[in-house]
Amino acid sequence: MKTLVCTTPGAFAYQEQEKPVLGKDRAIIKIKRIGVCGTDLHAFRGTQPYFSYPRVLGHELSGELVEADNAPGFAIGEAVTFIPYFNCGVCIACRSGKPNCCVNIQVCGVHADGGMVEYLSVPSRLLVHGEGLSYDELALVEPLAIGAHGVRRADVQAGEFVLVIGAGPIGLGTMEFARIAGANVIAMDVSNDRLEFCREKLNIQHTINPAEADAAEELRRITNGDMATVVIDATGNLKAIEGGINYLAHGGRYVLIGLQKEAFSFSHPEFHKRESTLMSSRNATRQDFEHVIASMKQGLVDPKTYITHRVDFDQVKDQFENWLNPEMKVIKAMISHAD
Ligand SMILES: [Zn+2]
Ligand SMILES: [Zn+2]
């Protein structure tokens, strides 16, 4: 089968590999869609922590279930997605119902080879029913689940002011699930195009561009002087992470979804006087995947609007580098396999 391998940073090669053979407790998916994620772009650039090469990228996947062992309730031919965080099942996190932060986690397409293939073998227990959604929609469940998980971590309540910093695909999903939780969502980004997208496509009423306005002052005005009771960073940008504390209401929660490889710091008095709660939010769980799918089915979220670029699997090698160019204004690139 044809496989696209990131051989070294900056280089892709199509290689012929053996089609996977069905193993015990495994399922084989004929891949139909591969969403391209910031992680994939960083991996291609060579700026993603914990990466080794060669690596097959791709973890936002959907496809047709073609073979399965020990997958009760799943039918051959069914459209599926799956949870791409392969967890060990025995560590403290797994035993505590947090497989998303398993000590020995192997994220498909990050620590283990991923979905830029024709057929992929995955653990049957991580399959997720397609529920009648399209392959495009199913490939968008994972990135949305990341945001849904962050919103759940923050325990967002109706009526709260939630500031989401970063309007990339993860930030957009975070905003949608904060809105679904009933929050007053405020989007912050340095790109006016992205903020316009938030207003027009996501119906977010409040947007702030910190490059153009006194962001703290704007936020104070929007929140009637209170500031945001929840601040969620979806940038992973060091300055953004360090600055986010200044937007937090007293008694608020600060959640970091974006990942930064350097140490961050902020003023202890600023952190302390708020009695701030700081948390990271890593990956997502089955509960988040199911919440995303249910929300899509109810029409509460339509992430197909995120898809700005489409390409056939055969053309990825030539197109991928373009998506790194900010002028291309990529929100979500979607790779399709011919049917
Ligand atoms: Zn991703
Ligand atoms: Zn584990």
mmCIF file of N, CA and C in Angstrom, residues 151-152 155-160 162 174-185 291:
data_model
loop_
_atom_site.group_PDB
_atom_site.id
_atom_site.type_symbol
_atom_site.label_atom_id
_atom_site.label_comp_id
_atom_site.label_asym_id
_atom_site.label_seq_id
_atom_site.Cartn_x
_atom_site.Cartn_y
_atom_site.Cartn_z
ATOM 1 N N VAL A 151 -12.599 22.503 27.743
ATOM 2 C CA VAL A 151 -13.788 23.147 28.320
ATOM 3 C C VAL A 151 -14.306 22.328 29.507
ATOM 4 N N ARG A 152 -14.245 21.013 29.371
ATOM 5 C CA ARG A 152 -14.686 20.147 30.473
ATOM 6 C C ARG A 152 -13.726 20.248 31.660
ATOM 7 N N ASP A 155 -14.542 23.105 33.609
ATOM 8 C CA ASP A 155 -15.879 23.019 34.188
ATOM 9 C C ASP A 155 -16.661 24.311 33.914
ATOM 10 N N VAL A 156 -16.674 24.682 32.648
ATOM 11 C CA VAL A 156 -17.316 25.930 32.230
ATOM 12 C C VAL A 156 -18.821 25.893 32.530
ATOM 13 N N GLN A 157 -19.295 26.953 33.141
ATOM 14 C CA GLN A 157 -20.707 27.065 33.508
ATOM 15 C C GLN A 157 -21.405 28.101 32.625
ATOM 16 N N ALA A 158 -22.707 27.938 32.455
ATOM 17 C CA ALA A 158 -23.488 28.883 31.658
ATOM 18 C C ALA A 158 -23.347 30.290 32.229
ATOM 19 N N GLY A 159 -23.185 31.243 31.324
ATOM 20 C CA GLY A 159 -23.129 32.640 31.739
ATOM 21 C C GLY A 159 -21.736 33.160 32.065
ATOM 22 N N GLU A 160 -20.780 32.270 32.163
ATOM 23 C CA GLU A 160 -19.414 32.712 32.464
ATOM 24 C C GLU A 160 -18.785 33.401 31.258
ATOM 25 N N VAL A 162 -15.695 33.354 29.124
ATOM 26 C CA VAL A 162 -14.567 32.472 28.822
ATOM 27 C C VAL A 162 -13.740 33.111 27.706
ATOM 28 N N THR A 174 -12.511 24.935 20.787
ATOM 29 C CA THR A 174 -12.654 25.296 22.199
ATOM 30 C C THR A 174 -13.759 26.338 22.366
ATOM 31 N N MET A 175 -13.757 27.326 21.476
ATOM 32 C CA MET A 175 -14.800 28.358 21.537
ATOM 33 C C MET A 175 -16.181 27.748 21.348
ATOM 34 N N GLU A 176 -16.287 26.814 20.397
ATOM 35 C CA GLU A 176 -17.604 26.223 20.112
ATOM 36 C C GLU A 176 -18.128 25.462 21.328
ATOM 37 N N PHE A 177 -17.250 24.719 21.986
ATOM 38 C CA PHE A 177 -17.742 23.920 23.112
ATOM 39 C C PHE A 177 -17.956 24.775 24.358
ATOM 40 N N ALA A 178 -17.228 25.878 24.488
ATOM 41 C CA ALA A 178 -17.526 26.823 25.574
ATOM 42 C C ALA A 178 -18.895 27.457 25.324
ATOM 43 N N ARG A 179 -19.158 27.784 24.051
ATOM 44 C CA ARG A 179 -20.465 28.353 23.696
ATOM 45 C C ARG A 179 -21.586 27.336 23.957
ATOM 46 N N ILE A 180 -21.338 26.072 23.574
ATOM 47 C CA ILE A 180 -22.342 25.023 23.800
ATOM 48 C C ILE A 180 -22.601 24.847 25.297
ATOM 49 N N ALA A 181 -21.555 25.083 26.119
ATOM 50 C CA ALA A 181 -21.728 25.001 27.582
ATOM 51 C C ALA A 181 -22.465 26.223 28.137
ATOM 52 N N GLY A 182 -22.738 27.189 27.263
ATOM 53 C CA GLY A 182 -23.530 28.342 27.689
ATOM 54 C C GLY A 182 -22.719 29.565 28.072
ATOM 55 N N ALA A 183 -21.406 29.510 27.797
ATOM 56 C CA ALA A 183 -20.541 30.624 28.181
ATOM 57 C C ALA A 183 -20.692 31.810 27.233
ATOM 58 N N ASN A 184 -20.304 32.976 27.718
ATOM 59 C CA ASN A 184 -20.080 34.153 26.869
ATOM 60 C C ASN A 184 -18.635 34.075 26.415
ATOM 61 N N VAL A 185 -18.445 33.757 25.149
ATOM 62 C CA VAL A 185 -17.096 33.472 24.664
ATOM 63 C C VAL A 185 -16.456 34.732 24.098
ATOM 64 N N HIS A 291 -19.271 13.459 23.093
ATOM 65 C CA HIS A 291 -19.903 14.782 23.223
ATOM 66 C C HIS A 291 -19.799 15.535 21.890
#
